[in-house]
Coordinates of C-alpha atoms in Angstrom, one line a residue:
S1 CA -41.4 0.5 -40.4
S2 CA -40.3 4.1 -41.3
S3 CA -41.3 5.4 -38.4
S4 CA -39.4 2.5 -36.5
S5 CA -35.7 3.0 -38.6
S6 CA -36.7 7.1 -37.8
S7 CA -36.7 6.7 -33.9
S8 CA -33.8 3.9 -34.1
D9 CA -31.6 6.6 -36.2
L10 CA -32.8 9.3 -33.6
Q11 CA -31.7 7.1 -30.6
A12 CA -28.3 6.3 -32.1
G13 CA -27.7 9.9 -33.5
Y14 CA -28.1 11.0 -29.7
T15 CA -26.3 8.3 -28.3
T16 CA -23.4 9.3 -30.7
A17 CA -23.4 13.2 -29.5
I18 CA -23.7 12.4 -26.3
S19 CA -20.8 10.4 -26.1
A20 CA -19.1 12.6 -28.1
V21 CA -19.5 15.7 -26.1
G22 CA -19.1 13.9 -22.8
K23 CA -15.7 12.9 -23.6
Q24 CA -15.5 17.1 -23.9
G25 CA -16.1 17.1 -20.6
K26 CA -19.5 19.0 -21.5
T27 CA -21.9 17.3 -18.8
S28 CA -24.7 19.9 -18.8
L29 CA -24.9 19.7 -22.4
C30 CA -25.1 16.0 -22.4
L31 CA -27.8 16.3 -20.2
E32 CA -30.1 18.7 -22.4
L33 CA -29.5 16.1 -24.9
F34 CA -30.8 13.4 -22.6
E35 CA -33.6 15.4 -21.2
R36 CA -34.6 16.5 -25.2
M37 CA -34.8 12.6 -25.7
K38 CA -37.3 12.0 -23.5
Q39 CA -39.0 15.0 -24.4
K40 CA -39.9 14.0 -28.2
G41 CA -40.1 10.5 -27.3
V42 CA -37.0 9.4 -28.3
P43 CA -36.4 5.6 -26.8
R44 CA -33.1 5.9 -24.3
S45 CA -31.3 2.6 -24.6
E46 CA -28.7 1.1 -22.6
R47 CA -25.8 2.7 -24.7
T48 CA -27.4 5.9 -24.5
F49 CA -27.6 5.4 -20.4
A50 CA -24.0 4.2 -20.7
A51 CA -22.6 7.3 -22.6
M52 CA -24.4 9.5 -20.2
L53 CA -23.1 8.0 -17.4
H54 CA -19.5 8.2 -18.7
A55 CA -19.8 11.5 -19.2
C56 CA -21.2 12.4 -15.5
R57 CA -17.8 10.3 -14.7
V58 CA -15.4 12.8 -16.7
G59 CA -17.5 15.8 -15.7
G60 CA -17.2 14.6 -11.7
K61 CA -21.1 14.8 -11.6
W62 CA -21.6 11.9 -9.2
E63 CA -25.2 13.2 -8.2
S64 CA -26.6 12.1 -11.8
A65 CA -24.7 9.5 -12.1
V66 CA -26.5 7.8 -9.4
S67 CA -29.6 9.2 -10.5
L68 CA -29.2 7.8 -13.7
F69 CA -28.3 4.6 -12.3
H70 CA -31.3 4.2 -10.2
I71 CA -33.0 5.3 -13.5
M72 CA -31.6 2.2 -14.9
G73 CA -33.2 0.0 -12.4
L74 CA -36.3 1.0 -12.4
Q75 CA -36.4 0.6 -16.2
Q76 CA -35.2 -2.4 -15.4
M77 CA -32.6 -2.3 -17.9
H78 CA -29.5 -4.3 -17.7
R79 CA -26.6 -2.7 -15.3
S80 CA -23.0 -4.0 -16.9
R81 CA -19.5 -3.8 -16.1
G82 CA -19.1 -0.2 -17.5
I83 CA -22.2 0.9 -15.8
Y84 CA -21.1 0.3 -12.4
D85 CA -17.6 1.5 -13.0
S86 CA -18.5 4.6 -14.5
V87 CA -20.7 5.2 -11.0
M88 CA -18.5 3.7 -8.2
R89 CA -15.6 5.8 -9.9
V90 CA -17.6 9.6 -9.8
C91 CA -18.7 8.3 -6.3
N92 CA -15.1 7.5 -5.3
Q93 CA -13.5 10.6 -6.8
H94 CA -15.9 13.2 -4.8
G95 CA -15.7 11.1 -1.5
R96 CA -19.1 9.3 -1.5
S97 CA -17.8 6.1 0.3
Q98 CA -20.9 5.1 1.4
T99 CA -22.9 5.4 -1.8
V100 CA -20.2 3.2 -3.3
L101 CA -20.6 0.8 -0.4
A102 CA -24.3 0.6 -1.3
L103 CA -23.8 0.7 -5.1
S104 CA -21.7 -2.8 -4.4
R105 CA -24.4 -4.7 -2.2
E106 CA -26.4 -4.2 -5.7
M107 CA -23.8 -5.3 -8.0
E108 CA -23.2 -8.4 -6.1
L109 CA -27.0 -9.0 -6.4
E110 CA -26.8 -8.2 -10.1
L111 CA -23.9 -9.3 -11.1
G112 CA -22.7 -11.6 -8.6
E113 CA -23.9 -15.5 -10.2
L114 CA -22.6 -14.1 -13.4
Q115 CA -19.1 -13.6 -11.9
E116 CA -19.6 -17.0 -10.2
A117 CA -20.3 -18.7 -13.5
N118 CA -17.4 -16.9 -15.5
A119 CA -15.2 -17.8 -12.8
K120 CA -16.3 -21.2 -12.7
E121 CA -16.2 -21.8 -16.7
L122 CA -12.6 -19.8 -17.3
Q123 CA -11.2 -22.7 -14.3
D124 CA -12.5 -25.5 -16.5
L125 CA -10.8 -23.8 -19.5
I126 CA -7.6 -23.7 -17.6
I127 CA -8.4 -27.4 -16.6
V128 CA -8.9 -28.5 -19.5
D129 CA -5.6 -26.9 -21.1
S130 CA -3.4 -28.3 -18.4
A131 CA -4.7 -31.9 -18.8
C132 CA -4.0 -31.5 -22.5
Q133 CA -0.4 -30.5 -22.0
N134 CA -0.1 -33.1 -19.1
S135 CA -0.8 -35.7 -21.0
G136 CA 2.0 -35.5 -23.0
K137 CA 0.1 -36.2 -26.4
M138 CA 1.5 -33.5 -29.1
K139 CA -0.9 -31.1 -31.0
P140 CA -1.5 -32.0 -34.6
Q141 CA -0.3 -29.8 -37.0
T142 CA -3.4 -29.7 -38.5
L143 CA -6.9 -30.3 -37.1
A144 CA -10.2 -31.0 -38.8
P145 CA -12.5 -28.1 -39.8
E146 CA -14.6 -28.7 -36.9
Q147 CA -11.8 -29.0 -34.3
E148 CA -9.7 -25.9 -35.2
Q149 CA -13.6 -24.1 -35.1
Q150 CA -13.6 -25.1 -31.9
E151 CA -10.5 -24.3 -30.5
Q152 CA -10.6 -20.7 -31.5
E153 CA -14.3 -20.2 -29.9
M154 CA -12.6 -21.9 -26.8
E155 CA -9.3 -19.3 -27.3
Q156 CA -12.2 -16.2 -27.8
R157 CA -14.1 -16.8 -24.9
R158 CA -11.3 -17.2 -23.1
A159 CA -10.2 -13.9 -24.0
V160 CA -13.9 -12.4 -23.4
L161 CA -13.8 -14.1 -19.5
V162 CA -10.2 -12.9 -19.0
E163 CA -11.6 -9.3 -19.8
E164 CA -14.3 -9.4 -17.7
Q165 CA -12.6 -10.7 -15.1
K166 CA -10.2 -7.7 -15.1
L167 CA -13.4 -5.2 -15.1
D168 CA -14.8 -7.0 -12.0
S169 CA -10.7 -6.7 -10.1
L170 CA -11.8 -2.9 -10.8
L171 CA -15.1 -2.5 -9.8
Y172 CA -14.4 -4.8 -6.3
S173 CA -11.1 -2.3 -6.2
H174 CA -13.4 0.6 -6.2
V175 CA -15.2 -1.1 -3.0
V176 CA -11.6 -2.0 -1.2
S177 CA -11.0 1.9 -1.8
A178 CA -14.6 3.0 0.0
A179 CA -14.4 0.7 2.2
L180 CA -10.8 1.7 3.5
K181 CA -11.7 5.2 3.8
S182 CA -14.2 4.1 5.9
G183 CA -12.5 1.9 8.1
L184 CA -14.8 -0.7 7.6
W185 CA -12.3 -3.4 8.2
E186 CA -14.3 -6.2 7.8
R187 CA -15.9 -4.9 4.6
T188 CA -12.6 -4.9 3.3
W189 CA -11.6 -8.2 4.4
Q190 CA -14.8 -9.5 3.0
I191 CA -14.2 -7.9 -0.5
F192 CA -10.8 -9.2 -0.5
E193 CA -12.1 -13.2 0.3
R194 CA -14.9 -12.6 -2.5
M195 CA -12.0 -11.8 -5.1
N196 CA -9.9 -14.8 -3.9
A197 CA -13.3 -16.6 -4.6
L198 CA -13.7 -15.2 -7.7
N199 CA -9.9 -15.7 -8.5
L200 CA -9.9 -12.5 -9.7
P201 CA -6.2 -10.5 -10.1
H202 CA -5.4 -8.7 -7.6
A203 CA -3.8 -5.3 -7.8
S204 CA -0.9 -4.1 -5.2
F205 CA -3.4 -1.4 -3.9
T206 CA -6.0 -4.6 -2.8
L207 CA -3.4 -6.7 -2.0
S208 CA -1.9 -4.5 0.4
A209 CA -5.7 -3.3 1.6
G210 CA -6.2 -6.9 2.4
I211 CA -3.5 -7.4 4.3
R212 CA -4.0 -3.8 6.7
A213 CA -7.6 -5.2 7.1
A214 CA -6.4 -8.8 8.8
G215 CA -3.8 -6.6 10.9
K216 CA -6.8 -4.4 12.3
L217 CA -9.1 -7.2 12.8
S218 CA -6.0 -9.4 14.7
R219 CA -6.1 -12.0 12.3
W220 CA -2.2 -12.5 11.9
D221 CA -2.8 -16.0 10.2
D222 CA -5.1 -14.2 7.4
A223 CA -2.4 -11.0 7.0
L224 CA 0.3 -13.5 6.8
R225 CA -1.6 -15.5 4.0
A226 CA -2.5 -12.7 2.1
Y227 CA 1.4 -11.8 2.4
G228 CA 2.2 -15.1 1.2
Q229 CA -0.4 -14.8 -2.1
A230 CA 1.4 -11.5 -2.8
K231 CA 4.7 -13.5 -2.8
R232 CA 3.2 -16.3 -4.8
A233 CA 1.4 -13.9 -7.5
G234 CA 4.5 -12.1 -8.2
M235 CA 3.5 -8.6 -6.8
L236 CA 7.0 -8.3 -5.3
P237 CA 8.8 -6.0 -4.5
D238 CA 6.1 -3.8 -3.7
R239 CA 6.3 -0.6 -1.2
A240 CA 2.7 -0.7 -0.2
I241 CA 2.6 -4.4 0.3
Y242 CA 5.9 -4.6 2.2
S243 CA 4.4 -1.2 4.1
A244 CA 1.4 -3.1 5.1
M245 CA 2.8 -6.1 6.6
V246 CA 5.2 -4.5 8.6
V247 CA 2.6 -2.3 10.5
V248 CA 0.9 -5.9 11.1
F249 CA 4.0 -7.0 12.9
V250 CA 4.3 -3.6 14.7
Q251 CA 0.4 -4.0 15.6
Q252 CA 1.5 -7.8 17.1
Q253 CA 4.6 -6.4 18.2
N254 CA 6.5 -8.9 16.8
H255 CA 10.2 -7.5 16.3
E256 CA 11.4 -10.4 14.4
G257 CA 8.9 -10.5 11.8
T258 CA 9.0 -6.4 11.5
V259 CA 13.0 -6.7 10.7
Q260 CA 12.7 -9.8 8.3
V261 CA 9.9 -7.5 5.8
F262 CA 12.2 -4.7 6.1
N263 CA 15.3 -6.6 5.4
E264 CA 13.6 -8.3 2.4
F265 CA 12.3 -5.0 1.0
L266 CA 15.8 -3.8 1.4
A267 CA 17.3 -6.8 -0.6
S268 CA 14.9 -6.4 -3.1
R269 CA 16.1 -3.2 -3.8
T270 CA 19.1 -2.8 -6.4
G271 CA 20.0 0.8 -5.9
I272 CA 18.9 3.6 -3.3
S273 CA 16.5 6.4 -3.6
K274 CA 13.3 7.8 -2.0
K275 CA 11.0 6.4 -4.4
H276 CA 12.4 3.0 -3.8
M277 CA 12.1 3.2 0.2
P278 CA 10.2 2.2 2.8
D279 CA 8.6 5.3 4.1
I280 CA 9.7 7.3 7.2
F281 CA 7.3 5.5 9.3
I282 CA 8.9 2.0 8.5
F283 CA 12.0 3.2 9.2
G284 CA 11.6 4.4 12.0
V285 CA 8.9 1.2 13.3
A286 CA 12.4 -0.9 11.5
I287 CA 14.8 0.5 13.9
N288 CA 13.0 0.6 16.9
S289 CA 12.8 -3.1 16.2
F290 CA 16.5 -3.5 16.1
G291 CA 16.7 -1.5 19.0
Q292 CA 14.6 -4.0 20.8
L293 CA 16.4 -7.0 19.4
Q294 CA 19.7 -5.4 20.1
R295 CA 20.8 -6.1 16.9
W296 CA 23.1 -2.8 16.6
R297 CA 24.9 -3.0 13.3
E298 CA 21.8 -3.9 11.5
L299 CA 20.2 -0.9 13.4
T300 CA 23.4 1.3 12.0
N301 CA 23.0 0.1 8.5
A302 CA 18.8 0.8 8.8
Y303 CA 19.6 4.3 9.8
Q304 CA 22.8 4.9 7.4
T305 CA 20.3 3.8 4.4
F306 CA 17.3 6.2 5.8
Q307 CA 19.7 9.1 6.0
T308 CA 21.4 8.4 2.4
A309 CA 17.6 7.8 1.2
Y310 CA 15.8 11.1 2.8
N311 CA 18.1 13.5 3.8
R312 CA 20.0 14.5 0.5
K313 CA 17.0 16.5 -0.7
R314 CA 15.3 17.5 3.0
S315 CA 13.6 20.1 3.0
G316 CA 12.3 20.4 6.5
P317 CA 12.4 17.8 9.5
P318 CA 9.5 15.3 8.6
E319 CA 11.6 12.5 10.3
K320 CA 11.4 13.3 13.7
L321 CA 9.2 12.3 15.2
Q322 CA 9.1 8.6 13.9
I323 CA 13.3 7.7 14.6
D324 CA 14.1 6.9 17.8
Y325 CA 17.5 8.6 17.8
S326 CA 18.2 7.3 21.1
L327 CA 18.4 3.6 19.9
V328 CA 20.3 5.1 17.2
M329 CA 23.5 6.3 19.9
Q330 CA 23.0 3.5 21.6
A331 CA 24.0 1.1 18.7
Y332 CA 27.0 3.5 18.2
R333 CA 27.6 3.3 21.7
H334 CA 27.8 -0.8 21.3
G335 CA 30.7 0.2 18.7
Y336 CA 28.7 -0.6 15.2
S337 CA 29.5 1.4 12.4
E338 CA 27.5 1.4 9.2
G339 CA 29.0 -0.9 6.4
T340 CA 27.7 -1.5 3.1
L341 CA 24.4 0.6 2.5
H342 CA 22.3 -3.1 2.1
N343 CA 24.3 -5.1 5.0
A344 CA 21.2 -4.5 6.7
A345 CA 18.9 -6.2 4.2
T346 CA 21.4 -9.1 3.4
A347 CA 23.1 -9.9 6.7
T348 CA 20.3 -12.1 8.6
S349 CA 22.5 -14.9 9.4
D350 CA 22.6 -16.4 12.7
S351 CA 26.1 -15.3 13.9
Q352 CA 24.6 -12.0 13.3
K353 CA 21.3 -12.4 15.2
S354 CA 23.0 -13.9 17.7
T355 CA 26.0 -11.1 18.5
S356 CA 29.1 -12.3 20.4
A357 CA 30.1 -11.1 23.5
A358 CA 33.1 -10.0 21.9
A359 CA 31.1 -7.9 19.3
D360 CA 29.3 -6.2 21.9
A361 CA 33.1 -5.4 23.7
S362 CA 33.9 -3.4 20.5
K363 CA 34.9 0.0 21.2
P364 CA 32.5 2.7 21.1
N365 CA 32.1 4.8 18.2
W366 CA 31.8 7.9 20.4
R367 CA 32.2 10.5 17.3
K368 CA 29.3 8.5 15.4
V369 CA 27.1 9.2 18.8
L370 CA 27.8 12.8 19.0
E371 CA 26.9 13.2 15.3
V372 CA 23.4 11.9 15.6
F373 CA 23.3 13.9 18.7
D374 CA 24.3 17.1 16.6
H375 CA 21.8 16.0 13.9
M376 CA 18.8 15.7 16.5
A377 CA 19.9 19.5 17.4
E378 CA 19.9 20.0 13.8
I379 CA 16.1 19.5 12.7
G380 CA 15.0 20.2 16.0
V381 CA 14.1 17.0 17.9
S382 CA 13.8 16.9 21.5
C383 CA 16.6 15.1 23.3
N384 CA 15.9 12.9 26.2
L385 CA 17.6 11.8 29.5
Q386 CA 18.9 9.0 27.3
S387 CA 20.1 10.8 24.5
Y388 CA 22.0 13.4 26.8
S389 CA 23.4 10.3 28.9
L390 CA 24.6 8.9 25.5
A391 CA 25.8 12.2 24.4
A392 CA 27.6 13.1 28.3
Q393 CA 29.5 9.6 27.8
A394 CA 30.6 10.6 24.3
A395 CA 32.1 14.0 25.0
F396 CA 33.8 12.7 28.2
N397 CA 35.7 9.9 26.3
L398 CA 36.6 12.6 23.2
E399 CA 37.5 15.1 26.2
K400 CA 35.7 17.6 24.8
T401 CA 35.0 19.5 28.3
D402 CA 32.9 22.5 26.8
L403 CA 30.7 20.3 25.5
L404 CA 30.3 18.4 28.3
K405 CA 29.6 21.9 30.1
E406 CA 27.2 22.8 27.8
L407 CA 25.6 19.5 27.9
R408 CA 24.6 20.3 31.7
D409 CA 23.8 24.1 31.0
Q410 CA 21.2 22.3 28.7
M411 CA 19.8 19.5 31.0
M412 CA 19.6 22.5 33.8
R413 CA 17.6 24.6 31.5
K414 CA 15.1 22.1 30.8
G415 CA 15.2 21.3 34.2
L416 CA 16.3 17.6 34.0
D417 CA 18.7 16.0 37.2
T418 CA 22.0 16.5 36.5
N419 CA 22.9 14.4 40.0
T420 CA 21.7 11.1 38.7
Q421 CA 24.0 8.7 37.1
P422 CA 26.0 8.9 34.8
F423 CA 26.0 12.4 35.0
H424 CA 27.1 13.0 38.4
S425 CA 30.2 11.4 37.8
L426 CA 31.0 12.8 34.3
F427 CA 30.0 16.2 35.6
K428 CA 32.5 15.4 38.7
N429 CA 35.4 13.8 36.9
M430 CA 35.0 16.8 34.6
Q431 CA 35.6 19.1 37.1
Q432 CA 38.5 17.4 38.3

């Protein structure tokens, strides 16, 4: 009995030491203590392994973590959610995506039934609560001791189940991350649906991943369903989710969908800042979609919002491969100037969607056309034939003869044909 007590004390002492040293990142020392336990015949409990795995996670020792994990399996020890979290996390941090995916298969075999049972139990508790609330019966001020104890136990059990669900969500987010890094869209979608089946709470990351996976698999309805799920869960506004949905519409070549989500994103923001704006790629595809739909006023508003959010702190030309500046020039050619910065997000009425003939015939804003052209030169964007065409028309209409000559010379140096229309007529009129 005293020998058993001594062994238990040694085990607790070593485990406490490993835990304390591991938090300091001294993983090598932890491994030495762990090995010393084996040499001295001190039993290593699940708590000891958990402390070692946490130390491996803190110290970045993914190989040691995987080895310890498999030793636990061989010894038929229970591998808890915390164990899986430690080993998956350190493997993901060191780019071992395939290892995480393999671990996820073991997790589903080992914890799958428990996760499903917990999900059902929590759902039953929610149904019971809902039924009680809908019955209209007032809860008595005082309960019988048995009833009060029963309610307390139910509340405690619910709290435990909710915490376990949060841990399960964390575990599946590790798997989603590994699947994304590996480009395994089908696996990403499977994990997303598994989370839904278990009624697990989603983070922004897993929702956007589900949307992206559905888009990559050309499952447009599933992508919209995931987007709707994000809305119902109160996850919006969220940059990652909006951006994922925009990418899906781009893949589908759905310009209406692209601008709808883009406008929803801008409408959800109360201020203009780079942190809360779509990324540059999203601005680019939105501007392209506005152009394809010939919604010029919204295009110029989107462009002005982009300029405000990004160009004030621009240290280089990161946008030059994303923004189709010739479409922006074309919008100003149609006479549209930006108004309030968020008009693009709020003005989506039928009257704006279907631009009238009178609006199309409004006076071209040649000054803005040239401003965009100059900006292209400033950031090093190569001008195409359409850009030169619009710039030449602007220079002609603003009676900037020197600029028109300069544009002609630029085109000739680049080997562009100046004898085609409208260049031939513009340059001929210039000479007259």
